[in-house]
mmCIF file of C-alpha atoms in Angstrom:
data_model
loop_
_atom_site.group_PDB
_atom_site.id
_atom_site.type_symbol
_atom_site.label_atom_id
_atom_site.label_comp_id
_atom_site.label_asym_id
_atom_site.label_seq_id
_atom_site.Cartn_x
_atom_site.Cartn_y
_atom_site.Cartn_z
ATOM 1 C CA UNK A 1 0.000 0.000 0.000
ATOM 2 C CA UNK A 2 1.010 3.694 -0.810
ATOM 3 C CA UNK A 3 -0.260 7.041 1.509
ATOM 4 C CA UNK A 4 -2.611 8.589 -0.444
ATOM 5 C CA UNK A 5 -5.278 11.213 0.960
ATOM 6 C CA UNK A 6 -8.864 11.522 1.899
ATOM 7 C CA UNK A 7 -10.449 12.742 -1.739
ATOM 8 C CA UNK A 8 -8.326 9.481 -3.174
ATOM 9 C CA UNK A 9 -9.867 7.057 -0.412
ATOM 10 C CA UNK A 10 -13.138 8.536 -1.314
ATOM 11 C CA UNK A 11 -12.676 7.152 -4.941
ATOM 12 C CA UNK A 12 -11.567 3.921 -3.666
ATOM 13 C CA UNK A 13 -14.395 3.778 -1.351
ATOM 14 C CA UNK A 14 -17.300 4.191 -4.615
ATOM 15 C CA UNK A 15 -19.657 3.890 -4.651
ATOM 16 C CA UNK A 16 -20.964 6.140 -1.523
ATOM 17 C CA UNK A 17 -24.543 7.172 -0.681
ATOM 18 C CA UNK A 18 -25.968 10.059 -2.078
ATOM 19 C CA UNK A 19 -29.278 11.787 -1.150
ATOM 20 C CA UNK A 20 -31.032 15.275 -1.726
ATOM 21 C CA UNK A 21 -31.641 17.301 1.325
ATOM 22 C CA UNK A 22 -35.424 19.335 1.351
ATOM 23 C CA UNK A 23 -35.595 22.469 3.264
ATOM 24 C CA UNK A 24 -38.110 25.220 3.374
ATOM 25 C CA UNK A 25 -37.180 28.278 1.828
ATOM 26 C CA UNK A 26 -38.445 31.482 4.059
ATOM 27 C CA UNK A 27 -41.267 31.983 0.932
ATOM 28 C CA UNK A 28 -42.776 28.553 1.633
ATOM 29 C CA UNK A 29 -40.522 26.750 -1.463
ATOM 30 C CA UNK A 30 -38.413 23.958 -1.265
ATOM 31 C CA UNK A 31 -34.594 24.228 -1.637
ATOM 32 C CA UNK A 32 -32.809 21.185 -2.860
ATOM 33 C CA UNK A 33 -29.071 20.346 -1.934
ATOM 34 C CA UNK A 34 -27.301 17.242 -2.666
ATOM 35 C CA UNK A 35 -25.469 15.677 0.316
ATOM 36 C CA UNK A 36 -22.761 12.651 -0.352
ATOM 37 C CA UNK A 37 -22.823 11.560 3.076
ATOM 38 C CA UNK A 38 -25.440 10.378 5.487
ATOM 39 C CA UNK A 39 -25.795 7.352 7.434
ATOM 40 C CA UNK A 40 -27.993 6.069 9.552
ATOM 41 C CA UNK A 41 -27.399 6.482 13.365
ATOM 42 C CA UNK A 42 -30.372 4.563 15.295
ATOM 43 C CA UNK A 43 -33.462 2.041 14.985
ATOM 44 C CA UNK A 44 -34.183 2.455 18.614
ATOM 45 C CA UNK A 45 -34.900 5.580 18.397
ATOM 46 C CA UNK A 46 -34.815 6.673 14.726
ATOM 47 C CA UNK A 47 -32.339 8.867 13.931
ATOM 48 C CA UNK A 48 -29.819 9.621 11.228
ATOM 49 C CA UNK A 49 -26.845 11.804 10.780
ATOM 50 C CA UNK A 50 -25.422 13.790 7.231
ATOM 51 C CA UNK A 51 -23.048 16.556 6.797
ATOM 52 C CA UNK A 52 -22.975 19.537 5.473
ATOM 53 C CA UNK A 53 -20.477 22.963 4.071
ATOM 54 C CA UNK A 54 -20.747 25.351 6.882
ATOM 55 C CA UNK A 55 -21.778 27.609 4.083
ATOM 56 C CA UNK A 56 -24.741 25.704 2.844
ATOM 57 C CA UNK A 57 -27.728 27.576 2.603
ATOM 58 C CA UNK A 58 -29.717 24.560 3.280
ATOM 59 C CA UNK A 59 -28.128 24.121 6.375
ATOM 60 C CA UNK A 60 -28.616 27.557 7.194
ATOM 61 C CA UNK A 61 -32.889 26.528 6.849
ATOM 62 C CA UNK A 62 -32.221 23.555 8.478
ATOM 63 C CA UNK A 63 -30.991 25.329 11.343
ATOM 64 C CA UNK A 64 -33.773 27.898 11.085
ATOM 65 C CA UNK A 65 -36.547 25.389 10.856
ATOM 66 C CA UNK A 66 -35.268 22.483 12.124
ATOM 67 C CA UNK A 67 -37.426 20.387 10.022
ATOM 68 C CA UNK A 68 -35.489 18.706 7.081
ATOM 69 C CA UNK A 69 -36.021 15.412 4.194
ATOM 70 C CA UNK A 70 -33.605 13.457 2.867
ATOM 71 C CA UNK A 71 -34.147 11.944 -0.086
ATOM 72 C CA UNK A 72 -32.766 9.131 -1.809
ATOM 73 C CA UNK A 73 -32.836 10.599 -5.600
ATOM 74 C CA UNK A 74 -33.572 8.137 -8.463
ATOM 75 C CA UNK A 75 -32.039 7.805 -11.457
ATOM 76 C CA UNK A 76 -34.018 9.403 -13.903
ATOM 77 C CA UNK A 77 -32.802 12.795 -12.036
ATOM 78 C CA UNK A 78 -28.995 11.538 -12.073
ATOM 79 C CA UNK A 79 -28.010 15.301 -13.837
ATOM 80 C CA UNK A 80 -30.046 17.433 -12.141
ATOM 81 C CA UNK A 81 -29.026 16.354 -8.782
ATOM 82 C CA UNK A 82 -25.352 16.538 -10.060
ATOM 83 C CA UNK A 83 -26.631 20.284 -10.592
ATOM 84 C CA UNK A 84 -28.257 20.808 -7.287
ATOM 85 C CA UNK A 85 -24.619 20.289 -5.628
ATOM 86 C CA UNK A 86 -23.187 22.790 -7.476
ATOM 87 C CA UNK A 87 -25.677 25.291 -7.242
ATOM 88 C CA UNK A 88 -26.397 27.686 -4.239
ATOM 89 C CA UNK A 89 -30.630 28.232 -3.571
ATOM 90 C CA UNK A 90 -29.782 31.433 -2.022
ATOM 91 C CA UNK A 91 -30.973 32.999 -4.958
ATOM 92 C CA UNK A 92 -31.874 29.862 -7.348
ATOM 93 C CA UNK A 93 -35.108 27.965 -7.496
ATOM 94 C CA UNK A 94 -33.242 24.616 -8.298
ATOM 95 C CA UNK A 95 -36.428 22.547 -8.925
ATOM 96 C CA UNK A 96 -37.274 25.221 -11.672
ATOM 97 C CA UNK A 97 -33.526 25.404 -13.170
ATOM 98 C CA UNK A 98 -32.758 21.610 -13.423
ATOM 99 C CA UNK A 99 -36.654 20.761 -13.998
ATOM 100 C CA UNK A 100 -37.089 18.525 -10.870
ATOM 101 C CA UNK A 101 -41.042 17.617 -10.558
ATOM 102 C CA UNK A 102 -42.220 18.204 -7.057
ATOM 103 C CA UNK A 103 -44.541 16.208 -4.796
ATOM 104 C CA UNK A 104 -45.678 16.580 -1.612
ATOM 105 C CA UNK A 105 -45.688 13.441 1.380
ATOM 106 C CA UNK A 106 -47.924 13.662 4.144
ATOM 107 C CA UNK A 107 -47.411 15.449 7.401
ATOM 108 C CA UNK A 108 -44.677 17.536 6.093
ATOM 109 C CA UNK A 109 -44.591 21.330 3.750
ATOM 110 C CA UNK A 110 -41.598 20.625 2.363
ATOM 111 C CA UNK A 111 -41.562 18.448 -1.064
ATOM 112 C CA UNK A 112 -39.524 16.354 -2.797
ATOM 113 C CA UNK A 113 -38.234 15.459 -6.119
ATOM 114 C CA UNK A 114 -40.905 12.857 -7.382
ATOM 115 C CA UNK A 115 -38.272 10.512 -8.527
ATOM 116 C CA UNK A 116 -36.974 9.430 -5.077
ATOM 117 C CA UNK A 117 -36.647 5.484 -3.467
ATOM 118 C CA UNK A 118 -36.682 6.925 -0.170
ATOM 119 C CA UNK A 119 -38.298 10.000 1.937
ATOM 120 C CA UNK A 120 -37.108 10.475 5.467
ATOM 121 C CA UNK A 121 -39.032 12.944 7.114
ATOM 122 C CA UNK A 122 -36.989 14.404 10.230
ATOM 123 C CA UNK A 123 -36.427 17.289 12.913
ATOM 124 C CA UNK A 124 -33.442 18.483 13.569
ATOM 125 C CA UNK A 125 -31.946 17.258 17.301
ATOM 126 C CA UNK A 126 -28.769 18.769 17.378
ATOM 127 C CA UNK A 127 -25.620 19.624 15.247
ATOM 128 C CA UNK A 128 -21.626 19.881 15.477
ATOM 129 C CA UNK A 129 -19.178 21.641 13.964
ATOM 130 C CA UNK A 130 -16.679 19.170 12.134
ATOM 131 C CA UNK A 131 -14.010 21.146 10.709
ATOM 132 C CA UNK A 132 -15.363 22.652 7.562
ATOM 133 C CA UNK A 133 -18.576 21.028 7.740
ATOM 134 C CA UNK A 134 -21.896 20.468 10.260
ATOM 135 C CA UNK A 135 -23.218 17.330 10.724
ATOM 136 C CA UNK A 136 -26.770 17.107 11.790
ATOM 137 C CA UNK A 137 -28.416 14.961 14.328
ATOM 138 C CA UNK A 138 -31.995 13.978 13.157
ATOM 139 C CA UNK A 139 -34.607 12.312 14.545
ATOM 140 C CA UNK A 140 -36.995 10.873 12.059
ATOM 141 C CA UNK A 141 -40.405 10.806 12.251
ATOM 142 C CA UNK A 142 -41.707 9.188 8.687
ATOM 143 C CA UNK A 143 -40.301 7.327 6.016
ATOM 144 C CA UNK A 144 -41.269 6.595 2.633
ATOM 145 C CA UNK A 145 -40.191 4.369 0.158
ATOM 146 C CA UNK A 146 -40.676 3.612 -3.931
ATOM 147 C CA UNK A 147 -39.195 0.546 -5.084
ATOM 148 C CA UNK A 148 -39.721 0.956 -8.756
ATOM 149 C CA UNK A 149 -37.290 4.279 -8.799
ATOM 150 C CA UNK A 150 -33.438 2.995 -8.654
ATOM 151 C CA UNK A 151 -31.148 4.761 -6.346
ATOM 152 C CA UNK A 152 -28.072 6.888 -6.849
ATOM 153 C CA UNK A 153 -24.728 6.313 -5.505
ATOM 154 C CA UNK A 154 -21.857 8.680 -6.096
ATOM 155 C CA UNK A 155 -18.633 7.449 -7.927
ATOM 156 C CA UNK A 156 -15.233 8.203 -8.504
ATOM 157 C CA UNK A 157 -14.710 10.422 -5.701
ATOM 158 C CA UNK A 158 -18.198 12.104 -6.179
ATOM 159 C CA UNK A 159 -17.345 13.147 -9.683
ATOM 160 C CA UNK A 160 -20.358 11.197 -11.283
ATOM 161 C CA UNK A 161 -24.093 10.100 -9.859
ATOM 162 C CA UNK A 162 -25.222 6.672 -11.163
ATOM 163 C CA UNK A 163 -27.033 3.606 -10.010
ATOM 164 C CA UNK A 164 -24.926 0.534 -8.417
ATOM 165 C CA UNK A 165 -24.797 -1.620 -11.005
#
């Protein structure tokens, strides 16, 4: 074996999890961010755990509302979720500019993309700085699930979104 760093383990490591993080804009919209790590943290209770820039505006809702979905994208969206990380909703509708269809789940006024395998439906616990990141403690209170839509993973070191195949 040779040293390498972090971003070159992260290629090594493909394919990772990816999902889109829902937030409620202050006009009642919904901002979508994509996030290429989450995990799950507890079945006993439910929670779940994903990180985020400290300069993400969806974090900035998050920590505003402290209501928040992930989503587990599906592949028909592969590009415009690619789009969505690069992308600030400061000032962007992103659901307009990459032409992600909306819907709404129950119990929550945030939507999601339509094409998603999974909804998890959360409030915010608590969150921790991590160098140049948050990460944010959720406890979830719904999920939802699609089996027909196929999930993204990220690849290469987050340079492409694709199914595992």
């Amino acid at each position: 074996m040779k040293k390498i760093n972090l971003p070159q383990a992260s290629r090594l490591t493909s394919p990772n999890p990816v999902t889109v993080v829902c937030t409620e804009k202050p006009d009642g919209s919904t901002n979508l961010a994509t996030v290429s790590w989450w995990t799950y943290l507890s079945f006993n209770p439910n929670m779940i755990a994903y990180a985020m820039a400290k300069t993400s505006y969806s974090g900035e809702m998050v920590r505003n509302n402290r209501k928040v979905i992930l989503t587990i994208p599906g592949a028909e969206i592969a590009d415009a979720v690619m789009g969505c990380g690069s992308t600030t909703g400061r000032d962007t509708d992103k659901a307009a500019k990459f032409d992600i269809a909306l819907t709404n789940v129950e119990g929550s006024f945030i939507q999601i993309p339509v094409h998603s395998r999974v909804a998890i439906v959360c409030s915010l616990k608590e969150y921790h700085e991590v160098g140049d990141h948050y990460l944010y403690i959720c406890d979830v209170e719904q999920v939802y699930g699609d089996e027909s839509e196929e999930a993204l993973f990220a690849w290469n070191g987050y340079s492409q979104l694709r199914p595992a195949k």
